[in-house]
Amino acid sequence: MTPPRSRPVRLGVAYYPEQWPEERWPVDARLMAESGIRVVRMGEFAWSALEPRRGSLEFGWLDRVLSLMAENGLDVVLGTPTAAPPAWLVAEHPDLLPVDRDGRVFPFGHRRHYCPNNATYREETRRIVGALAERYGADERVGAWQIDNELGGRCYCERCEAAFRARLEQRYGSLEKLNAAWGTAFWSQTYSSLQEVGVPPAGEVPLPEGFMRASPSPAHALDYFRFVSDSFVDYQRLQIDEIRRRSDHPITHNMMGFTFEELDYQKLARDLDFLSWDNYPLLHASDGWLDSALSCDAVRGLKDAPFWVMEQQVGPLGWETIRTPRRGEMRLHTYQMLAHGAEVVSYFRWRSARFGTEQHWYGILDHDGRPNRRLQELSQLAVELERLDGLLAETVPVAEAAIVYDYDARFALEVQPTNPALAHVDAVRAHYGALKRQGVGADLLAPTAQLSRYRLVVAPSLYVVDEAVADALRSYVEGGGLLVIGPRSAFKDRTNAVPERPLPAWLDELAGLEVSDIASFLDGRVARLESVEGGGEAAFRGWFEELSLKGARPLYRYLDHDFAGTAAIAFNAFGAGRVVYIGGVAAEETLVDLYAWVAREAGLDTFVAPEDVEVVRLRSSESDTGLLFVLNYSDEQRVISVPGELASHLDGALEADSLVLEPYGVALLEAPAPALVLRQ
């Protein structure tokens, strides 16, 4: 759970003054202020405007636009412009361009066209960031810094290869230890010199049976994925150090949400003062609201603190093609962010671009820059939020459960997916979604985080485990917690090797069982299950495990396939706590039914709403007030049962313990905290 907000909720916008005539800037600043915008982000793609030629730094235009923003009461987040090195720099040093896995150079003409390990680019970064920080580090017109923009991209150039070898020498200390950790005796892969170690092979398109002709060594590939992520953490730190020598303004970076798999955000977050992320619901793979909720709770969990949404979808979007939100969704998605702990929601972008790749990515204003429907909706929303400010300012989301995840597990499953049903992000999303269907709030955390405050901890996909993780989970359960473990957990150690011990490694005693056999099918095959205590139908899909019980008792048994009659889901009492082990990839309704039982077992407050309605509970640190956001993502009216007598602050009609909510409506209900008991 997060500490109280220290600042009121504010709305913001991304602005690119370098892309528009200077005579337009005062018009934009005035319209922003009049519409309720209070925060403006700019500068993250402005290197060629700041330095059109080497050594010709031109800050005058930025000074003028900063003054305009200040005159209109707008706080500025100033981005470092390193996400898009200018053409003159690339022409001078074409080797700074990144190289993809197939050896192709990523060309100039887009963005993120640099290698974070290129020494020349790192020096150029120090120079431009240092110059910006020197000029604006103590400038009161600047409220915060943003590092780069949406860091990411795996480079496989010669410089990365050399830096990778240096990282391996630092990590392992000797060639003998590296060979032992990687198990290079397999297929005669033993190295006699560190110079023989390159970047892992790219492989080819997998064959239908799931093979790649040049499949990399799992240990080699995992270490490289770690290295790339650590390279961006180090590159971000380089910029942070340049700024902090000259400025006390807080620093952030705009992450890309939980589903982005290339970077270890748990590490990236450590050096930042506050966290932010970019939310585009129409780009998500799920039903359009679950991934946004998941990312909010994951970003909030990285620092156990409120966060910013630095880019929030506001209109139609796309590069080559367009996807359009429905009327009312801008407001709905904004309230979702605020419900999950955002203190600033900044829309992307102020005005739709007339040129370049994102001409189809609509902002608040259309290309002609005239006031329009979206600006009117924004203004109405700002007025609405001003009225609610006192109610929301010191509230935090209520999270009685935690979901733990590990980036080594994510990277290792990317190297060897094992079965499509076991995909790491899909697994976390499925378990998170099943909890949300019960109205249960969850924080997303590292498995070694402080877990004792949660009634329930879920580990959907801990494919990689070590003794530190096992000890943390053991302590949590011994202290009285309820732990749910997903399938294929603890199959690998930190070197991406299989431990020489019963599976799940280091967790077998805790779970009271061993995995004695597995069955993997790529044809979508289903295994039917039956509840030991009676209940509805249940099923696993694609991946099944045979469980040999060593003290645990079965909750579900297999009805068919080779494991018929054996335990499929098991329950074990351990210390003062309990463990549930799920021996397969559960179908959606199976997970929902299981978590209904788990929530009762853990004594959680639940609130079962329609599938396309999200419920988020908040508490206030300043009073005994409890708040309940109810968000309808459907294009149809929804009727939701609600407990007791509640006060309504936004949409919805309260009628005889029911809330009637119109399409894309948002209800904010209030009651004294003891009265807001949601268990149904």
Short mmCIF file of N, CA, C and O in Angstrom, two decimals, residues 6-48:
data_model
loop_
_atom_site.label_atom_id
_atom_site.label_comp_id
_atom_site.label_asym_id
_atom_site.label_seq_id
_atom_site.Cartn_x
_atom_site.Cartn_y
_atom_site.Cartn_z
N SER A 6 1.21 13.68 -1.42
CA SER A 6 1.62 14.93 -0.79
C SER A 6 1.20 16.12 -1.64
O SER A 6 1.37 17.26 -1.22
N ARG A 7 0.70 15.89 -2.85
CA ARG A 7 0.30 16.97 -3.75
C ARG A 7 -1.08 16.69 -4.30
O ARG A 7 -1.50 15.53 -4.40
N PRO A 8 -1.81 17.72 -4.71
CA PRO A 8 -3.12 17.48 -5.29
C PRO A 8 -3.03 16.82 -6.66
O PRO A 8 -2.00 16.88 -7.33
N VAL A 9 -4.10 16.18 -7.07
CA VAL A 9 -4.19 15.58 -8.39
C VAL A 9 -4.12 16.68 -9.44
O VAL A 9 -4.76 17.73 -9.32
N ARG A 10 -3.31 16.46 -10.49
CA ARG A 10 -3.17 17.45 -11.55
C ARG A 10 -3.22 16.78 -12.93
O ARG A 10 -2.90 15.60 -13.06
N LEU A 11 -3.60 17.56 -13.93
CA LEU A 11 -3.60 17.11 -15.32
C LEU A 11 -2.44 17.77 -16.06
O LEU A 11 -2.06 18.91 -15.76
N GLY A 12 -1.89 17.05 -17.02
CA GLY A 12 -0.76 17.57 -17.78
C GLY A 12 -0.88 17.24 -19.25
O GLY A 12 -1.86 16.64 -19.70
N VAL A 13 0.16 17.62 -20.00
CA VAL A 13 0.14 17.38 -21.44
C VAL A 13 1.58 17.36 -21.96
O VAL A 13 2.47 18.01 -21.39
N ALA A 14 1.81 16.59 -23.02
CA ALA A 14 3.10 16.61 -23.72
C ALA A 14 3.04 17.68 -24.81
O ALA A 14 2.08 17.73 -25.58
N TYR A 15 4.07 18.50 -24.88
CA TYR A 15 4.07 19.63 -25.82
C TYR A 15 5.41 19.67 -26.54
O TYR A 15 6.46 19.44 -25.94
N TYR A 16 5.37 20.01 -27.83
CA TYR A 16 6.57 20.04 -28.67
C TYR A 16 6.67 21.40 -29.35
O TYR A 16 6.37 21.54 -30.55
N PRO A 17 7.07 22.44 -28.61
CA PRO A 17 7.11 23.79 -29.19
C PRO A 17 8.02 23.89 -30.41
O PRO A 17 7.77 24.70 -31.31
N GLU A 18 9.09 23.07 -30.44
CA GLU A 18 10.01 23.12 -31.59
C GLU A 18 9.35 22.70 -32.89
O GLU A 18 9.88 22.94 -33.99
N GLN A 19 8.17 22.07 -32.80
CA GLN A 19 7.48 21.61 -34.01
C GLN A 19 6.45 22.62 -34.51
O GLN A 19 5.78 22.37 -35.52
N TRP A 20 6.31 23.76 -33.82
CA TRP A 20 5.27 24.72 -34.18
C TRP A 20 5.85 26.13 -34.25
O TRP A 20 6.84 26.45 -33.57
N PRO A 21 5.23 27.03 -35.03
CA PRO A 21 5.72 28.42 -35.12
C PRO A 21 5.68 29.09 -33.75
O PRO A 21 4.78 28.87 -32.95
N GLU A 22 6.67 29.94 -33.50
CA GLU A 22 6.77 30.58 -32.18
C GLU A 22 5.57 31.45 -31.87
O GLU A 22 5.16 31.56 -30.71
N GLU A 23 4.95 32.05 -32.90
CA GLU A 23 3.79 32.89 -32.63
C GLU A 23 2.61 32.09 -32.11
O GLU A 23 1.66 32.66 -31.56
N ARG A 24 2.65 30.77 -32.26
CA ARG A 24 1.57 29.92 -31.75
C ARG A 24 1.75 29.61 -30.26
O ARG A 24 0.77 29.29 -29.57
N TRP A 25 2.94 29.70 -29.73
CA TRP A 25 3.20 29.27 -28.36
C TRP A 25 2.32 29.98 -27.33
O TRP A 25 1.78 29.32 -26.43
N PRO A 26 2.16 31.30 -27.40
CA PRO A 26 1.31 31.95 -26.40
C PRO A 26 -0.14 31.47 -26.45
O PRO A 26 -0.80 31.37 -25.40
N VAL A 27 -0.63 31.16 -27.65
CA VAL A 27 -1.99 30.65 -27.79
C VAL A 27 -2.11 29.31 -27.08
O VAL A 27 -3.06 29.05 -26.33
N ASP A 28 -1.13 28.44 -27.33
CA ASP A 28 -1.17 27.11 -26.71
C ASP A 28 -1.08 27.21 -25.19
O ASP A 28 -1.83 26.53 -24.47
N ALA A 29 -0.16 28.02 -24.67
CA ALA A 29 -0.01 28.14 -23.22
C ALA A 29 -1.30 28.65 -22.58
O ALA A 29 -1.72 28.17 -21.52
N ARG A 30 -1.93 29.63 -23.24
CA ARG A 30 -3.19 30.16 -22.69
C ARG A 30 -4.29 29.11 -22.70
O ARG A 30 -5.01 28.93 -21.71
N LEU A 31 -4.43 28.38 -23.82
CA LEU A 31 -5.47 27.35 -23.91
C LEU A 31 -5.23 26.23 -22.90
O LEU A 31 -6.18 25.70 -22.31
N MET A 32 -3.98 25.86 -22.71
CA MET A 32 -3.67 24.83 -21.71
C MET A 32 -4.14 25.27 -20.33
O MET A 32 -4.83 24.53 -19.62
N ALA A 33 -3.74 26.47 -19.93
CA ALA A 33 -4.09 26.96 -18.59
C ALA A 33 -5.60 27.08 -18.44
O ALA A 33 -6.16 26.71 -17.40
N GLU A 34 -6.29 27.60 -19.47
CA GLU A 34 -7.73 27.77 -19.40
C GLU A 34 -8.47 26.44 -19.34
O GLU A 34 -9.56 26.35 -18.74
N SER A 35 -7.89 25.40 -19.92
CA SER A 35 -8.56 24.08 -19.93
C SER A 35 -8.31 23.28 -18.66
O SER A 35 -8.90 22.21 -18.48
N GLY A 36 -7.43 23.75 -17.78
CA GLY A 36 -7.17 23.04 -16.53
C GLY A 36 -5.87 22.28 -16.51
O GLY A 36 -5.55 21.59 -15.53
N ILE A 37 -5.05 22.37 -17.56
CA ILE A 37 -3.72 21.76 -17.57
C ILE A 37 -2.83 22.51 -16.58
O ILE A 37 -2.83 23.75 -16.53
N ARG A 38 -2.05 21.74 -15.80
CA ARG A 38 -1.15 22.36 -14.82
C ARG A 38 0.31 21.93 -15.00
O ARG A 38 1.20 22.53 -14.41
N VAL A 39 0.55 20.86 -15.80
CA VAL A 39 1.90 20.33 -15.98
C VAL A 39 2.14 20.15 -17.49
O VAL A 39 1.26 19.65 -18.20
N VAL A 40 3.31 20.55 -17.97
CA VAL A 40 3.67 20.40 -19.38
C VAL A 40 5.02 19.71 -19.46
O VAL A 40 5.98 20.12 -18.82
N ARG A 41 5.08 18.63 -20.26
CA ARG A 41 6.37 17.96 -20.51
C ARG A 41 6.86 18.35 -21.90
O ARG A 41 6.08 18.35 -22.86
N MET A 42 8.14 18.62 -22.01
CA MET A 42 8.70 19.02 -23.31
C MET A 42 10.19 18.69 -23.35
O MET A 42 10.81 18.41 -22.32
N GLY A 43 10.74 18.69 -24.55
CA GLY A 43 12.19 18.64 -24.74
C GLY A 43 12.80 17.30 -25.04
O GLY A 43 13.97 17.23 -25.44
N GLU A 44 12.05 16.21 -24.87
CA GLU A 44 12.69 14.89 -24.96
C GLU A 44 13.10 14.49 -26.37
O GLU A 44 13.87 13.55 -26.55
N PHE A 45 12.61 15.22 -27.40
CA PHE A 45 13.02 14.94 -28.77
C PHE A 45 13.60 16.20 -29.44
O PHE A 45 13.55 16.32 -30.66
N ALA A 46 14.15 17.10 -28.66
CA ALA A 46 14.49 18.42 -29.19
C ALA A 46 15.99 18.64 -29.39
O ALA A 46 16.44 19.79 -29.49
N TRP A 47 16.80 17.58 -29.48
CA TRP A 47 18.25 17.79 -29.57
C TRP A 47 18.62 18.65 -30.77
O TRP A 47 19.43 19.57 -30.68
N SER A 48 18.05 18.37 -31.95
CA SER A 48 18.43 19.14 -33.14
C SER A 48 18.00 20.60 -33.04
O SER A 48 18.59 21.47 -33.69
#
